[in-house]
Short mmCIF file of C-alpha atoms in Angstrom, two decimals:
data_model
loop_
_atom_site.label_atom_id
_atom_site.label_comp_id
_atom_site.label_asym_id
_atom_site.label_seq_id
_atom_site.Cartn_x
_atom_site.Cartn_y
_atom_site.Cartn_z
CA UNK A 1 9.66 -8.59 -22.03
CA UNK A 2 11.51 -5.24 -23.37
CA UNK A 3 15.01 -5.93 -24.05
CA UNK A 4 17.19 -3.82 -22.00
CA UNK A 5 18.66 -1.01 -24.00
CA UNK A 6 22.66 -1.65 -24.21
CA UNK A 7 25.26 0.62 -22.23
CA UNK A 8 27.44 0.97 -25.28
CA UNK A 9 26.36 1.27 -28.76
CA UNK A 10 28.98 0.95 -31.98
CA UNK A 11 28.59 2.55 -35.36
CA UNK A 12 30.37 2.98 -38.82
CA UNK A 13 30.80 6.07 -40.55
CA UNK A 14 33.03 4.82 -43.64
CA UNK A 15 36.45 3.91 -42.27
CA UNK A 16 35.65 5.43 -38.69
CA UNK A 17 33.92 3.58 -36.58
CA UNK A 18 31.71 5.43 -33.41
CA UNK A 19 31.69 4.11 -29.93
CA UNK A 20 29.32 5.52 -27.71
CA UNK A 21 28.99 5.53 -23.76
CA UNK A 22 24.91 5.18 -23.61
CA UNK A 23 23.78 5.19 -19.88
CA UNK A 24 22.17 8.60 -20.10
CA UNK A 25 20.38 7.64 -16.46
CA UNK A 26 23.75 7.46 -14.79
CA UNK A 27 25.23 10.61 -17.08
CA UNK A 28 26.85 7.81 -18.38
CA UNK A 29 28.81 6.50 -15.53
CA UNK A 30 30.96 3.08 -16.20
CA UNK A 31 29.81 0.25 -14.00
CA UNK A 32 31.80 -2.83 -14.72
CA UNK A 33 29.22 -4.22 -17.54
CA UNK A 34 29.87 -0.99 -19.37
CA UNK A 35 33.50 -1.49 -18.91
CA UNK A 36 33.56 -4.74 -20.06
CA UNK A 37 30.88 -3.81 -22.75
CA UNK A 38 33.50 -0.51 -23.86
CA UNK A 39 36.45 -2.58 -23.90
CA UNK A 40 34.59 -4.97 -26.38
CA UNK A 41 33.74 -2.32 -28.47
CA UNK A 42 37.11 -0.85 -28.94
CA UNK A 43 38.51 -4.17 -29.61
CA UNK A 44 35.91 -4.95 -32.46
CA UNK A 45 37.05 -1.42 -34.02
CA UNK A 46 40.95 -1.87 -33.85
CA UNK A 47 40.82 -5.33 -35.09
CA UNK A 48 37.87 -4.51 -37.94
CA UNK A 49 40.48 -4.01 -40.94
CA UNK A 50 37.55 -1.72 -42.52
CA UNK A 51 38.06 0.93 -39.76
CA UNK A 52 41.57 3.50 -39.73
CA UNK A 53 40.25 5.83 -36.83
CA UNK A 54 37.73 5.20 -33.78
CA UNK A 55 35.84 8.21 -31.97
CA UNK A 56 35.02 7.47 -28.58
CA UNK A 57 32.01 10.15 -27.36
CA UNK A 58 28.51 9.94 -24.98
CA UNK A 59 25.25 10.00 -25.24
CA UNK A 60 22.74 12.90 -24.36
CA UNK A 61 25.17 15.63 -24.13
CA UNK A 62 27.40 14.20 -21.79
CA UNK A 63 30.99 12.15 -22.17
CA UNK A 64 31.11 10.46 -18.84
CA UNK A 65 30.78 11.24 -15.21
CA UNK A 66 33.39 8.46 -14.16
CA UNK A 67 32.67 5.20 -12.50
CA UNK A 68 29.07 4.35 -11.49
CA UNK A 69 29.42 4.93 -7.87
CA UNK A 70 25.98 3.91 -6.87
CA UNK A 71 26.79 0.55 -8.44
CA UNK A 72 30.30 0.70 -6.37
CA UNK A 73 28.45 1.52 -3.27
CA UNK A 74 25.86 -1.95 -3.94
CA UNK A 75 28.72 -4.36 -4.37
CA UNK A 76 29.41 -3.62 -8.33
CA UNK A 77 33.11 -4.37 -8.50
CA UNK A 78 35.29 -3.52 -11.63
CA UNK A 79 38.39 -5.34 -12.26
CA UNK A 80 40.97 -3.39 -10.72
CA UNK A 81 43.58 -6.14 -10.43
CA UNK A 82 45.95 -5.03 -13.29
CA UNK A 83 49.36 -3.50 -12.31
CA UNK A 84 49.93 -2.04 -15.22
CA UNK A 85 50.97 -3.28 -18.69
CA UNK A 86 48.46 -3.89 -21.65
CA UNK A 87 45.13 -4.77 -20.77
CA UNK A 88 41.36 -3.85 -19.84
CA UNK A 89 41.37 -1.20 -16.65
CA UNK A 90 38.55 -0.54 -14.35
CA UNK A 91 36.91 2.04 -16.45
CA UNK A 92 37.38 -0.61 -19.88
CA UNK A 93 39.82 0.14 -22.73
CA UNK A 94 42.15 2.29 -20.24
CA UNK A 95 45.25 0.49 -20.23
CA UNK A 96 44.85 -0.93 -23.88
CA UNK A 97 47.33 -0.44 -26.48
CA UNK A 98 45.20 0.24 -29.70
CA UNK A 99 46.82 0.02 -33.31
CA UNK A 100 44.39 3.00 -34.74
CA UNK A 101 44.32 6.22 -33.08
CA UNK A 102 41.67 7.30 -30.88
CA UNK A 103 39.47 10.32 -30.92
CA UNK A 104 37.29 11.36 -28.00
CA UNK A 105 34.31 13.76 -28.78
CA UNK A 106 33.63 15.59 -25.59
CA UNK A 107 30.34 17.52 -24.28
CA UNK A 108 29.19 17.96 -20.97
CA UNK A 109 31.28 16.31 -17.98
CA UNK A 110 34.30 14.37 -18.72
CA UNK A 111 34.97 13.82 -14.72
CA UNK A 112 37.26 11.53 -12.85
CA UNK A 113 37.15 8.45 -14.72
CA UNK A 114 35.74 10.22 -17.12
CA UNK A 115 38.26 12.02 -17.75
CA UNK A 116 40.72 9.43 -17.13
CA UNK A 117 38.72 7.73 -20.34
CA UNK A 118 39.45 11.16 -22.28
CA UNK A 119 43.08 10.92 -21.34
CA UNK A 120 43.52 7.16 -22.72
CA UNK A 121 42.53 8.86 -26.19
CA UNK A 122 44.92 9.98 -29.09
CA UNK A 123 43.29 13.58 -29.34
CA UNK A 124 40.52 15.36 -27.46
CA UNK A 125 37.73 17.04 -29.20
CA UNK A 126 35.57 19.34 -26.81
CA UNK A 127 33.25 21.56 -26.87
CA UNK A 128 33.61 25.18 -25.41
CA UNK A 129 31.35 24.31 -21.97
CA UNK A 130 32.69 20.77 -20.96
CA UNK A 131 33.88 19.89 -18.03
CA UNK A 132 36.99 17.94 -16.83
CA UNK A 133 37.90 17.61 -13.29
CA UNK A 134 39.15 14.85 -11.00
CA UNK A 135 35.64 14.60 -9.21
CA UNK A 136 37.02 11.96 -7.37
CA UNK A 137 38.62 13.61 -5.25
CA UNK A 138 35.82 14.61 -3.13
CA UNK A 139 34.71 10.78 -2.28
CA UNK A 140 38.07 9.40 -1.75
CA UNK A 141 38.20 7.59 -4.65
CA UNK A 142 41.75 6.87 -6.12
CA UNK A 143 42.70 7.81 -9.94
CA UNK A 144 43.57 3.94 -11.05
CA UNK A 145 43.01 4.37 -14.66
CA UNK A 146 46.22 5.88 -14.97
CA UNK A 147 44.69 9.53 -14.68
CA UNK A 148 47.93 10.27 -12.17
CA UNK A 149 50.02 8.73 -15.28
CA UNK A 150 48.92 10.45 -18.44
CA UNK A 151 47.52 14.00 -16.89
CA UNK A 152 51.37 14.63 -16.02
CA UNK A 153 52.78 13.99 -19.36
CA UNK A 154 50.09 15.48 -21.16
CA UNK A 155 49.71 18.76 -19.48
CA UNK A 156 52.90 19.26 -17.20
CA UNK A 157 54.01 18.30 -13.60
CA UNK A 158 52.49 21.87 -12.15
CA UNK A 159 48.90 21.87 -13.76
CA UNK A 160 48.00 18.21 -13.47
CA UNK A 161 49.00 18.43 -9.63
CA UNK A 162 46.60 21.66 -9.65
CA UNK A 163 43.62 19.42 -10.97
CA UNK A 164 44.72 16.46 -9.05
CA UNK A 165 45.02 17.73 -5.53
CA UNK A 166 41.94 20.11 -5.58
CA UNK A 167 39.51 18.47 -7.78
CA UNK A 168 38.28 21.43 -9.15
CA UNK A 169 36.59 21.72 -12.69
CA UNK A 170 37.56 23.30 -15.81
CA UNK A 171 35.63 24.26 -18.60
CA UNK A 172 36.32 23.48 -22.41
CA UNK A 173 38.26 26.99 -23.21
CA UNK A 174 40.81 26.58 -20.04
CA UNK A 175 41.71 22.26 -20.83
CA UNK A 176 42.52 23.76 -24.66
CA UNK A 177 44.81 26.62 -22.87
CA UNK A 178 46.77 24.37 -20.95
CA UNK A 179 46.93 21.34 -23.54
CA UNK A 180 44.40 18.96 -22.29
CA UNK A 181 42.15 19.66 -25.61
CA UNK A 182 42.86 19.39 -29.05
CA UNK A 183 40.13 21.35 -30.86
CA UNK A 184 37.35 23.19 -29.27
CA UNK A 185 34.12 23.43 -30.11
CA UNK A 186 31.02 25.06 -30.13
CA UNK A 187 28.47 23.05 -27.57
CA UNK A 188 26.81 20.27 -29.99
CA UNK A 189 29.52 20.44 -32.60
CA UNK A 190 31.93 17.89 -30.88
CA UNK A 191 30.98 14.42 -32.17
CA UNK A 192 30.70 15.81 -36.05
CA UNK A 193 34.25 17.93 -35.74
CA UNK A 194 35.89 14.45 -34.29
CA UNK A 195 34.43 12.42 -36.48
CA UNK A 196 35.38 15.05 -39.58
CA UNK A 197 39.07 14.91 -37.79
CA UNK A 198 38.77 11.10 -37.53
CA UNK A 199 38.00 11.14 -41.33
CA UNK A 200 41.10 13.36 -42.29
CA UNK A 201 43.35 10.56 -40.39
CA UNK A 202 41.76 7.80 -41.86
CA UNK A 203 42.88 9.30 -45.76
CA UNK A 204 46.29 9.44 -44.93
CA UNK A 205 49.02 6.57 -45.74
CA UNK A 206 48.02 4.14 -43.08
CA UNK A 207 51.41 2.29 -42.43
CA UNK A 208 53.33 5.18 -41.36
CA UNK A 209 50.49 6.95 -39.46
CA UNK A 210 50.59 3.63 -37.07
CA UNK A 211 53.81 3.13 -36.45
CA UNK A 212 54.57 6.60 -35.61
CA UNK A 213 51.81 6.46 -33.30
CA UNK A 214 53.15 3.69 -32.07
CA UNK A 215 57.62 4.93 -31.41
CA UNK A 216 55.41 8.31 -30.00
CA UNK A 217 53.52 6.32 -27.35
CA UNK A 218 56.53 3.59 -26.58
CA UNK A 219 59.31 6.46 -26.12
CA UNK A 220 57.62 7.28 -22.75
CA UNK A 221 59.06 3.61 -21.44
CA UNK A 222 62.21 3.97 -23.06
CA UNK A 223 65.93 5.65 -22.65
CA UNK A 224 66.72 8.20 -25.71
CA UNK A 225 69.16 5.89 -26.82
CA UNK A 226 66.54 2.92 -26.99
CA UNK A 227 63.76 5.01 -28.05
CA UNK A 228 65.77 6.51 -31.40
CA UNK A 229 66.19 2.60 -31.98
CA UNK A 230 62.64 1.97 -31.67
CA UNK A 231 61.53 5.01 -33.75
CA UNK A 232 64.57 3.64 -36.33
CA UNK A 233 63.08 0.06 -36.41
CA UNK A 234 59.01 1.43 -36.75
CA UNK A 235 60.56 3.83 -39.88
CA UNK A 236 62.34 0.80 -41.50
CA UNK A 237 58.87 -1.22 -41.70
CA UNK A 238 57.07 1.53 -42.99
CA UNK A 239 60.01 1.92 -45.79
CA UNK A 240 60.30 -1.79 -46.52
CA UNK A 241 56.28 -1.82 -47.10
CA UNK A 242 56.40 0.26 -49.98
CA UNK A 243 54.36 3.14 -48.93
CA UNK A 244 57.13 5.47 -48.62
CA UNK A 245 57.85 4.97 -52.22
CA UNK A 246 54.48 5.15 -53.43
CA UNK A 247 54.57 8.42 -51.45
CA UNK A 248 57.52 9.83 -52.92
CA UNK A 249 56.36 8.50 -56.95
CA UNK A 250 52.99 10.77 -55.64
CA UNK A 251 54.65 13.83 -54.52
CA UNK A 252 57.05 14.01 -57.79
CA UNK A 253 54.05 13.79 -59.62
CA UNK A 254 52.95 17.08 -58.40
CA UNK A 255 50.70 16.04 -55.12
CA UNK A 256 50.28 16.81 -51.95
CA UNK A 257 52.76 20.49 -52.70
CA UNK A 258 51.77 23.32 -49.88
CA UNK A 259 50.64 21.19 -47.09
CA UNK A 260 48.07 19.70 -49.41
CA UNK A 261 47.19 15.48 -48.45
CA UNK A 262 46.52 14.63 -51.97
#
């Protein structure tokens, strides 16, 4: 009896560890074993103290076309019980809180939940002919992955309600126009540029990378006032580990000079 082949495959490439959407007969659409399975993954890779950056890409040329609705329409049911908070979201890692920033290497379609998935990352890597769209749209089914969240405060108020309301597509070149992409690509050259990018974060001072991740991300729920606090108490840690000095002994020994990182 052949073993079935498993929706989501992990891999380590020195400190950055590869998770990959494999469903290539559904263009990679999330049904809730692959959530479940994706969720898993990404939890094995922020908790793995070998690994300081995770990519998050798709098999066979494509990132994902959203959630599997031909499972949806046979009774497949993700959990879609959370109300926000930390935690696993319909699509898997979507409303998780990781401590190591996220990549996502984008060809192909990166549609509805897709692209919801592509949202929940740090940075977007795509190449020149991917597409993003809310897909969604045209089947009545609701952006719950926090698509209606993120797109907003990544992009502006005007052009996520463009993409939102109409559903339309956009290639590559127009998401890196209006911020939605990080680095474009050519088409093939996504996965090794995000993994290359991946690599640059993971040789950098670890400590303070995180928790400036982290005051960056947990501004968004708080007043100014709070958030300067937060951002004061996530720059005292990093102080009182000791990189900082070890950062400062470095640079007065002649590193790092002209936007060099050693």
């Amino acid at each position: 009896m052949t073993t079935p082949r498993p929706s989501v495959q992990q891999a380590r490439d020195g400190a950055v560890a590869i998770v990959t959407i494999d469903r290539p007969q559904r263009r990679n659409a999330v049904d809730s074993a692959t959530a479940t399975a994706l969720a898993d993954a990404v939890e094995r890779a922020d908790t793995d103290p070998g690994v300081a950056a995770i990519v998050l890409t798709g098999s066979d040329g494509v990132f994902c076309a959203g959630a599997d609705l031909q499972a949806l329409a046979a009774g497949d049911r993700a959990d879609a019980s959370a109300e926000g908070g930390e935690g696993r979201g319909p699509m898997g890692p979507t409303r998780m809180r990781t401590m190591k920033p996220v990549i996502a290497a984008i060809e192909g379609p990166a549609v509805a939940g897709g692209l919801e998935l592509a949202l929940w990352a740090d940075l977007r890597v795509a190449a020149r002919d991917a597409v993003f769209g809310v897909y969604c749209r045209r089947f009545g089914v609701p952006l719950i992955d926090l698509g209606t969240v993120r797109l907003p405060r990544l992009i502006g108020h005007s052009r996520a309600m463009d993409l939102i309301l109409t559903g339309r597509g956009i290639d590559g070149v127009e998401a890196e126009r209006i911020g939605l992409v990080n680095r474009l690509t050519e088409p093939g050259e996504a996965l090794p540029v995000a993994v290359a990018l991946a690599h640059e974060l993971a040789a950098l001072p670890q400590e303070c990378l995180r928790h400036d991740r982290l005051s960056a991300l947990e501004q968004w729920d708080l007043s100014e006032e709070d958030a300067w606090r937060n951002e004061w108490r996530h720059g005292t840690a990093v102080i009182g580990s000791g990189e900082t000095l070890d950062g400062a002994a470095r640079f007065s020994a002649g590193a790092g000079r002209h936007g060099s990182t050693t």
